Amino acid sequence: MAAVESPEAAAHSPPDSAQKLSWTRVQGELKERLIEEDCRLSWDTKTLQGLRYIGGVDISFVKDDDVNAIAALVILSFPDLKVVYEDCRHVLLTEPYISGFLAFREVPFLVEQLDRLEERQPEFMPQVVLVDGNGILHHRGFGLASHLGVLADIPTIGVAKKLLHVDGMDKRSEAQKQAVAGLKKGGDTFDLVGASGKIWGAALRSVDGAPNPVFVSLGHRLTLTSALSVVKACCHYRIPEPTRQADLRSRRVTHDIPGTNSKQTEVNDAATSLRSMSLHET
């Protein structure tokens, strides 16, 4: 009998050229469905009137383990930014990590969580989702936020903590350093313009005193201008509240996993619910 490859071995397998070619093809096909303009929005993009629920997603790994993780979806009411719903799921990320293809490891679990929310508590379906990662600010113009947005058919925004070096952009360049230095107060931005002249996103000083900017890019069904308006309205700290809460809650739940060896952890339907609840009345 042939040996069965463990999830850990699968995740650590060297990148396969056939896998990369396959994923590149799928990315290209999905990118054809990408919408880089305000499309089918249920709120006013200038005043944010009508915006009631904003989602945030993030995935946190168990310490010293890149297979066992917690996928978190949180829904915040707007404009008060209170968490009204959270869903934290134990997942096994068995797809190999290949730079530029993170979405193939993470997005399926996030889509499942949005589907679950729509089925069980549709009143909390977010009108826009903030993603800890990039949208079109990506080597092939189709990062995690764009991938999620297209598959879930929902407006998404990428908010990254580090600048991805694409199209000649480099945070170490003198031009980038000067631009960052020009972000004096919360809400200040500058466009991230590549060598080709393309605007990939924007650097944003989230709040006064934030040590570093975040890097915002449109994900799907929004313009960069509209994406920035939403992100600016969500910042109490450097990280916008939707992704900040998703990060905090997913990290907290990682401590509830009984072991870091996936062989010791039973997983039903690829995700064990550790916490999933409406917080609307609490």
mmCIF file of N, CA and C in Angstrom, residues 115-212:
data_model
loop_
_atom_site.group_PDB
_atom_site.id
_atom_site.type_symbol
_atom_site.label_atom_id
_atom_site.label_comp_id
_atom_site.label_asym_id
_atom_site.label_seq_id
_atom_site.Cartn_x
_atom_site.Cartn_y
_atom_site.Cartn_z
ATOM 1 N N ASP A 115 -20.388 31.848 3.806
ATOM 2 C CA ASP A 115 -21.556 31.056 3.411
ATOM 3 C C ASP A 115 -22.355 30.630 4.645
ATOM 4 N N ARG A 116 -21.635 30.243 5.700
ATOM 5 C CA ARG A 116 -22.295 29.808 6.926
ATOM 6 C C ARG A 116 -23.089 30.961 7.549
ATOM 7 N N LEU A 117 -22.485 32.131 7.547
ATOM 8 C CA LEU A 117 -23.161 33.308 8.089
ATOM 9 C C LEU A 117 -24.415 33.625 7.284
ATOM 10 N N GLU A 118 -24.302 33.586 5.963
ATOM 11 C CA GLU A 118 -25.460 33.894 5.116
ATOM 12 C C GLU A 118 -26.590 32.901 5.339
ATOM 13 N N GLU A 119 -26.237 31.651 5.607
ATOM 14 C CA GLU A 119 -27.251 30.628 5.820
ATOM 15 C C GLU A 119 -27.909 30.753 7.194
ATOM 16 N N ARG A 120 -27.099 31.042 8.212
ATOM 17 C CA ARG A 120 -27.606 30.991 9.584
ATOM 18 C C ARG A 120 -28.082 32.341 10.121
ATOM 19 N N GLN A 121 -27.365 33.397 9.794
ATOM 20 C CA GLN A 121 -27.737 34.720 10.304
ATOM 21 C C GLN A 121 -27.533 35.774 9.215
ATOM 22 N N PRO A 122 -28.336 35.707 8.175
ATOM 23 C CA PRO A 122 -28.143 36.599 7.026
ATOM 24 C C PRO A 122 -28.274 38.079 7.378
ATOM 25 N N GLU A 123 -28.925 38.382 8.493
ATOM 26 C CA GLU A 123 -29.074 39.786 8.883
ATOM 27 C C GLU A 123 -27.729 40.443 9.186
ATOM 28 N N PHE A 124 -26.687 39.636 9.416
ATOM 29 C CA PHE A 124 -25.365 40.175 9.722
ATOM 30 C C PHE A 124 -24.403 40.094 8.538
ATOM 31 N N MET A 125 -24.898 39.736 7.352
ATOM 32 C CA MET A 125 -24.000 39.668 6.196
ATOM 33 C C MET A 125 -23.340 41.024 5.978
ATOM 34 N N PRO A 126 -21.999 41.049 5.890
ATOM 35 C CA PRO A 126 -21.302 42.332 5.740
ATOM 36 C C PRO A 126 -21.510 42.931 4.356
ATOM 37 N N GLN A 127 -21.518 44.248 4.316
ATOM 38 C CA GLN A 127 -21.607 44.950 3.036
ATOM 39 C C GLN A 127 -20.236 45.106 2.386
ATOM 40 N N VAL A 128 -19.195 44.965 3.193
ATOM 41 C CA VAL A 128 -17.818 45.025 2.715
ATOM 42 C C VAL A 128 -16.967 44.260 3.721
ATOM 43 N N VAL A 129 -15.899 43.620 3.238
ATOM 44 C CA VAL A 129 -15.018 42.840 4.097
ATOM 45 C C VAL A 129 -13.593 43.363 3.986
ATOM 46 N N LEU A 130 -12.972 43.639 5.137
ATOM 47 C CA LEU A 130 -11.564 44.010 5.186
ATOM 48 C C LEU A 130 -10.737 42.749 5.399
ATOM 49 N N VAL A 131 -9.668 42.630 4.637
ATOM 50 C CA VAL A 131 -8.841 41.429 4.634
ATOM 51 C C VAL A 131 -7.423 41.795 5.059
ATOM 52 N N ASP A 132 -6.858 40.982 5.953
ATOM 53 C CA ASP A 132 -5.465 41.165 6.357
ATOM 54 C C ASP A 132 -4.574 40.625 5.239
ATOM 55 N N GLY A 133 -4.307 41.473 4.269
ATOM 56 C CA GLY A 133 -3.535 41.065 3.095
ATOM 57 C C GLY A 133 -3.756 42.070 1.976
ATOM 58 N N ASN A 134 -3.377 41.684 0.780
ATOM 59 C CA ASN A 134 -3.454 42.596 -0.353
ATOM 60 C C ASN A 134 -4.602 42.254 -1.299
ATOM 61 N N GLY A 135 -5.049 43.288 -2.010
ATOM 62 C CA GLY A 135 -6.000 43.114 -3.092
ATOM 63 C C GLY A 135 -5.241 43.077 -4.407
ATOM 64 N N ILE A 136 -5.383 44.129 -5.199
ATOM 65 C CA ILE A 136 -4.664 44.155 -6.482
ATOM 66 C C ILE A 136 -3.184 44.480 -6.311
ATOM 67 N N LEU A 137 -2.771 44.879 -5.109
ATOM 68 C CA LEU A 137 -1.353 45.103 -4.829
ATOM 69 C C LEU A 137 -0.674 43.741 -4.696
ATOM 70 N N HIS A 138 -0.334 43.180 -5.842
ATOM 71 C CA HIS A 138 0.080 41.778 -5.925
ATOM 72 C C HIS A 138 0.837 41.603 -7.234
ATOM 73 N N HIS A 139 1.752 40.652 -7.269
ATOM 74 C CA HIS A 139 2.608 40.471 -8.452
ATOM 75 C C HIS A 139 1.801 40.222 -9.724
ATOM 76 N N ARG A 140 0.654 39.582 -9.601
ATOM 77 C CA ARG A 140 -0.209 39.354 -10.761
ATOM 78 C C ARG A 140 -1.523 40.112 -10.635
ATOM 79 N N GLY A 141 -1.550 41.094 -9.711
ATOM 80 C CA GLY A 141 -2.722 41.949 -9.582
ATOM 81 C C GLY A 141 -3.944 41.264 -9.016
ATOM 82 N N PHE A 142 -3.726 40.168 -8.234
ATOM 83 C CA PHE A 142 -4.873 39.413 -7.735
ATOM 84 C C PHE A 142 -4.496 38.722 -6.429
ATOM 85 N N GLY A 143 -4.464 39.509 -5.358
ATOM 86 C CA GLY A 143 -4.079 38.975 -4.066
ATOM 87 C C GLY A 143 -5.251 38.389 -3.296
ATOM 88 N N LEU A 144 -4.999 38.149 -2.010
ATOM 89 C CA LEU A 144 -5.953 37.456 -1.137
ATOM 90 C C LEU A 144 -7.320 38.141 -1.112
ATOM 91 N N ALA A 145 -7.329 39.469 -0.955
ATOM 92 C CA ALA A 145 -8.604 40.195 -0.861
ATOM 93 C C ALA A 145 -9.386 40.120 -2.164
ATOM 94 N N SER A 146 -8.699 40.188 -3.285
ATOM 95 C CA SER A 146 -9.376 40.094 -4.582
ATOM 96 C C SER A 146 -9.924 38.689 -4.799
ATOM 97 N N HIS A 147 -9.131 37.699 -4.444
ATOM 98 C CA HIS A 147 -9.531 36.299 -4.603
ATOM 99 C C HIS A 147 -10.806 36.029 -3.796
ATOM 100 N N LEU A 148 -10.809 36.462 -2.529
ATOM 101 C CA LEU A 148 -11.986 36.274 -1.679
ATOM 102 C C LEU A 148 -13.184 37.028 -2.231
ATOM 103 N N GLY A 149 -12.972 38.266 -2.660
ATOM 104 C CA GLY A 149 -14.070 39.076 -3.162
ATOM 105 C C GLY A 149 -14.743 38.476 -4.378
ATOM 106 N N VAL A 150 -13.938 37.972 -5.308
ATOM 107 C CA VAL A 150 -14.494 37.388 -6.530
ATOM 108 C C VAL A 150 -15.258 36.105 -6.214
ATOM 109 N N LEU A 151 -14.662 35.225 -5.391
ATOM 110 C CA LEU A 151 -15.312 33.949 -5.096
ATOM 111 C C LEU A 151 -16.592 34.137 -4.280
ATOM 112 N N ALA A 152 -16.576 35.086 -3.349
ATOM 113 C CA ALA A 152 -17.751 35.315 -2.504
ATOM 114 C C ALA A 152 -18.691 36.350 -3.104
ATOM 115 N N ASP A 153 -18.274 36.994 -4.181
ATOM 116 C CA ASP A 153 -19.045 38.060 -4.822
ATOM 117 C C ASP A 153 -19.447 39.114 -3.793
ATOM 118 N N ILE A 154 -18.422 39.679 -3.144
ATOM 119 C CA ILE A 154 -18.654 40.664 -2.093
ATOM 120 C C ILE A 154 -17.571 41.740 -2.191
ATOM 121 N N PRO A 155 -17.896 42.995 -1.893
ATOM 122 C CA PRO A 155 -16.858 44.029 -1.898
ATOM 123 C C PRO A 155 -15.791 43.735 -0.842
ATOM 124 N N THR A 156 -14.539 43.828 -1.229
ATOM 125 C CA THR A 156 -13.442 43.560 -0.307
ATOM 126 C C THR A 156 -12.362 44.629 -0.434
ATOM 127 N N ILE A 157 -11.594 44.758 0.655
ATOM 128 C CA ILE A 157 -10.488 45.714 0.713
ATOM 129 C C ILE A 157 -9.284 45.008 1.321
ATOM 130 N N GLY A 158 -8.137 45.155 0.702
ATOM 131 C CA GLY A 158 -6.907 44.613 1.260
ATOM 132 C C GLY A 158 -6.231 45.653 2.140
ATOM 133 N N VAL A 159 -5.844 45.236 3.351
ATOM 134 C CA VAL A 159 -5.111 46.120 4.264
ATOM 135 C C VAL A 159 -3.898 45.353 4.769
ATOM 136 N N ALA A 160 -2.734 45.694 4.254
ATOM 137 C CA ALA A 160 -1.509 44.973 4.587
ATOM 138 C C ALA A 160 -0.639 45.801 5.526
ATOM 139 N N LYS A 161 0.092 45.088 6.385
ATOM 140 C CA LYS A 161 0.972 45.775 7.325
ATOM 141 C C LYS A 161 2.336 46.083 6.714
ATOM 142 N N LYS A 162 2.682 45.356 5.654
ATOM 143 C CA LYS A 162 3.971 45.566 4.992
ATOM 144 C C LYS A 162 3.748 45.821 3.509
ATOM 145 N N LEU A 163 4.643 46.590 2.922
ATOM 146 C CA LEU A 163 4.547 46.897 1.494
ATOM 147 C C LEU A 163 5.101 45.741 0.682
ATOM 148 N N LEU A 164 4.274 45.211 -0.205
ATOM 149 C CA LEU A 164 4.732 44.190 -1.137
ATOM 150 C C LEU A 164 5.483 44.880 -2.278
ATOM 151 N N HIS A 165 6.677 44.422 -2.547
ATOM 152 C CA HIS A 165 7.524 45.067 -3.556
ATOM 153 C C HIS A 165 7.143 44.572 -4.947
ATOM 154 N N VAL A 166 6.326 45.346 -5.618
ATOM 155 C CA VAL A 166 5.924 45.018 -6.983
ATOM 156 C C VAL A 166 6.179 46.235 -7.870
ATOM 157 N N ASP A 167 6.370 45.990 -9.150
ATOM 158 C CA ASP A 167 6.465 47.066 -10.146
ATOM 159 C C ASP A 167 7.473 48.137 -9.737
ATOM 160 N N GLY A 168 8.593 47.707 -9.185
ATOM 161 C CA GLY A 168 9.665 48.633 -8.847
ATOM 162 C C GLY A 168 9.503 49.365 -7.525
ATOM 163 N N MET A 169 8.413 49.124 -6.811
ATOM 164 C CA MET A 169 8.229 49.794 -5.517
ATOM 165 C C MET A 169 9.071 49.104 -4.451
ATOM 166 N N ASP A 170 9.723 49.904 -3.604
ATOM 167 C CA ASP A 170 10.593 49.371 -2.565
ATOM 168 C C ASP A 170 10.571 50.341 -1.400
ATOM 169 N N LYS A 171 10.181 49.865 -0.223
ATOM 170 C CA LYS A 171 10.077 50.758 0.945
ATOM 171 C C LYS A 171 11.429 51.325 1.345
ATOM 172 N N ARG A 172 12.502 50.684 0.861
ATOM 173 C CA ARG A 172 13.843 51.172 1.210
ATOM 174 C C ARG A 172 14.311 52.295 0.298
ATOM 175 N N SER A 173 13.567 52.567 -0.777
ATOM 176 C CA SER A 173 13.981 53.621 -1.699
ATOM 177 C C SER A 173 13.803 54.985 -1.052
ATOM 178 N N GLU A 174 14.599 55.928 -1.496
ATOM 179 C CA GLU A 174 14.535 57.271 -0.924
ATOM 180 C C GLU A 174 13.174 57.913 -1.168
ATOM 181 N N ALA A 175 12.604 57.664 -2.351
ATOM 182 C CA ALA A 175 11.300 58.240 -2.667
ATOM 183 C C ALA A 175 10.225 57.719 -1.713
ATOM 184 N N GLN A 176 10.259 56.424 -1.439
ATOM 185 C CA GLN A 176 9.279 55.845 -0.520
ATOM 186 C C GLN A 176 9.477 56.372 0.897
ATOM 187 N N LYS A 177 10.720 56.481 1.331
ATOM 188 C CA LYS A 177 10.997 56.996 2.669
ATOM 189 C C LYS A 177 10.482 58.421 2.817
ATOM 190 N N GLN A 178 10.697 59.247 1.800
ATOM 191 C CA GLN A 178 10.216 60.632 1.851
ATOM 192 C C GLN A 178 8.696 60.686 1.861
ATOM 193 N N ALA A 179 8.081 59.805 1.088
ATOM 194 C CA ALA A 179 6.619 59.784 1.033
ATOM 195 C C ALA A 179 6.036 59.393 2.388
ATOM 196 N N VAL A 180 6.615 58.366 3.019
ATOM 197 C CA VAL A 180 6.146 57.934 4.340
ATOM 198 C C VAL A 180 6.342 59.057 5.356
ATOM 199 N N ALA A 181 7.470 59.743 5.270
ATOM 200 C CA ALA A 181 7.744 60.838 6.201
ATOM 201 C C ALA A 181 6.724 61.963 6.046
ATOM 202 N N GLY A 182 6.116 62.050 4.858
ATOM 203 C CA GLY A 182 5.121 63.098 4.616
ATOM 204 C C GLY A 182 3.759 62.795 5.205
ATOM 205 N N LEU A 183 3.575 61.571 5.728
ATOM 206 C CA LEU A 183 2.306 61.213 6.369
ATOM 207 C C LEU A 183 2.360 61.710 7.819
ATOM 208 N N LYS A 184 1.882 62.907 8.038
ATOM 209 C CA LYS A 184 2.062 63.559 9.333
ATOM 210 C C LYS A 184 1.005 63.208 10.357
ATOM 211 N N LYS A 185 -0.231 63.000 9.903
ATOM 212 C CA LYS A 185 -1.324 62.801 10.860
ATOM 213 C C LYS A 185 -2.263 61.705 10.381
ATOM 214 N N GLY A 186 -3.113 61.247 11.271
ATOM 215 C CA GLY A 186 -4.060 60.211 10.922
ATOM 216 C C GLY A 186 -4.933 60.620 9.755
ATOM 217 N N GLY A 187 -5.063 59.738 8.777
ATOM 218 C CA GLY A 187 -5.854 60.022 7.586
ATOM 219 C C GLY A 187 -5.036 60.446 6.392
ATOM 220 N N ASP A 188 -3.769 60.804 6.604
ATOM 221 C CA ASP A 188 -2.909 61.186 5.485
ATOM 222 C C ASP A 188 -2.589 59.954 4.632
ATOM 223 N N THR A 189 -2.547 60.148 3.310
ATOM 224 C CA THR A 189 -2.254 59.049 2.393
ATOM 225 C C THR A 189 -1.325 59.512 1.277
ATOM 226 N N PHE A 190 -0.696 58.548 0.632
ATOM 227 C CA PHE A 190 -0.066 58.815 -0.663
ATOM 228 C C PHE A 190 -0.237 57.587 -1.538
ATOM 229 N N ASP A 191 -0.396 57.818 -2.833
ATOM 230 C CA ASP A 191 -0.611 56.737 -3.779
ATOM 231 C C ASP A 191 0.659 55.906 -3.953
ATOM 232 N N LEU A 192 0.476 54.622 -4.089
ATOM 233 C CA LEU A 192 1.575 53.707 -4.373
ATOM 234 C C LEU A 192 1.652 53.532 -5.886
ATOM 235 N N VAL A 193 2.567 54.278 -6.493
ATOM 236 C CA VAL A 193 2.694 54.297 -7.948
ATOM 237 C C VAL A 193 3.921 53.491 -8.359
ATOM 238 N N GLY A 194 3.721 52.488 -9.205
ATOM 239 C CA GLY A 194 4.824 51.654 -9.650
ATOM 240 C C GLY A 194 5.604 52.288 -10.789
ATOM 241 N N ALA A 195 6.662 51.621 -11.195
ATOM 242 C CA ALA A 195 7.499 52.118 -12.292
ATOM 243 C C ALA A 195 6.711 52.226 -13.588
ATOM 244 N N SER A 196 5.677 51.411 -13.720
ATOM 245 C CA SER A 196 4.855 51.436 -14.922
ATOM 246 C C SER A 196 3.890 52.623 -14.947
ATOM 247 N N GLY A 197 3.756 53.311 -13.815
ATOM 248 C CA GLY A 197 2.789 54.397 -13.701
ATOM 249 C C GLY A 197 1.462 53.961 -13.106
ATOM 250 N N LYS A 198 1.286 52.681 -12.895
ATOM 251 C CA LYS A 198 0.040 52.144 -12.329
ATOM 252 C C LYS A 198 -0.058 52.480 -10.845
ATOM 253 N N ILE A 199 -1.251 52.869 -10.404
ATOM 254 C CA ILE A 199 -1.517 53.073 -8.984
ATOM 255 C C ILE A 199 -1.994 51.749 -8.400
ATOM 256 N N TRP A 200 -1.200 51.170 -7.520
ATOM 257 C CA TRP A 200 -1.479 49.855 -6.957
ATOM 258 C C TRP A 200 -2.290 49.914 -5.671
ATOM 259 N N GLY A 201 -2.263 51.050 -5.031
ATOM 260 C CA GLY A 201 -2.942 51.199 -3.755
ATOM 261 C C GLY A 201 -2.511 52.501 -3.121
ATOM 262 N N ALA A 202 -2.584 52.548 -1.792
ATOM 263 C CA ALA A 202 -2.195 53.762 -1.083
ATOM 264 C C ALA A 202 -1.633 53.403 0.282
ATOM 265 N N ALA A 203 -0.665 54.187 0.720
ATOM 266 C CA ALA A 203 -0.175 54.092 2.092
ATOM 267 C C ALA A 203 -1.014 55.035 2.938
ATOM 268 N N LEU A 204 -1.425 54.564 4.102
ATOM 269 C CA LEU A 204 -2.311 55.341 4.977
ATOM 270 C C LEU A 204 -1.734 55.418 6.377
ATOM 271 N N ARG A 205 -1.608 56.639 6.903
ATOM 272 C CA ARG A 205 -1.312 56.821 8.320
ATOM 273 C C ARG A 205 -2.644 56.697 9.037
ATOM 274 N N SER A 206 -2.873 55.573 9.688
ATOM 275 C CA SER A 206 -4.197 55.260 10.216
ATOM 276 C C SER A 206 -4.662 56.272 11.259
ATOM 277 N N VAL A 207 -3.804 56.525 12.237
ATOM 278 C CA VAL A 207 -4.141 57.430 13.338
ATOM 279 C C VAL A 207 -2.912 58.257 13.679
ATOM 280 N N ASP A 208 -3.128 59.355 14.359
ATOM 281 C CA ASP A 208 -1.997 60.161 14.833
ATOM 282 C C ASP A 208 -1.078 59.287 15.687
ATOM 283 N N GLY A 209 0.205 59.377 15.425
ATOM 284 C CA GLY A 209 1.163 58.653 16.244
ATOM 285 C C GLY A 209 1.422 57.227 15.823
ATOM 286 N N ALA A 210 0.707 56.724 14.826
ATOM 287 C CA ALA A 210 0.977 55.360 14.356
ATOM 288 C C ALA A 210 2.408 55.303 13.824
ATOM 289 N N PRO A 211 3.221 54.331 14.283
ATOM 290 C CA PRO A 211 4.637 54.316 13.895
ATOM 291 C C PRO A 211 4.870 54.060 12.416
ATOM 292 N N ASN A 212 3.963 53.308 11.795
ATOM 293 C CA ASN A 212 4.105 52.966 10.382
ATOM 294 C C ASN A 212 2.743 53.009 9.702
#
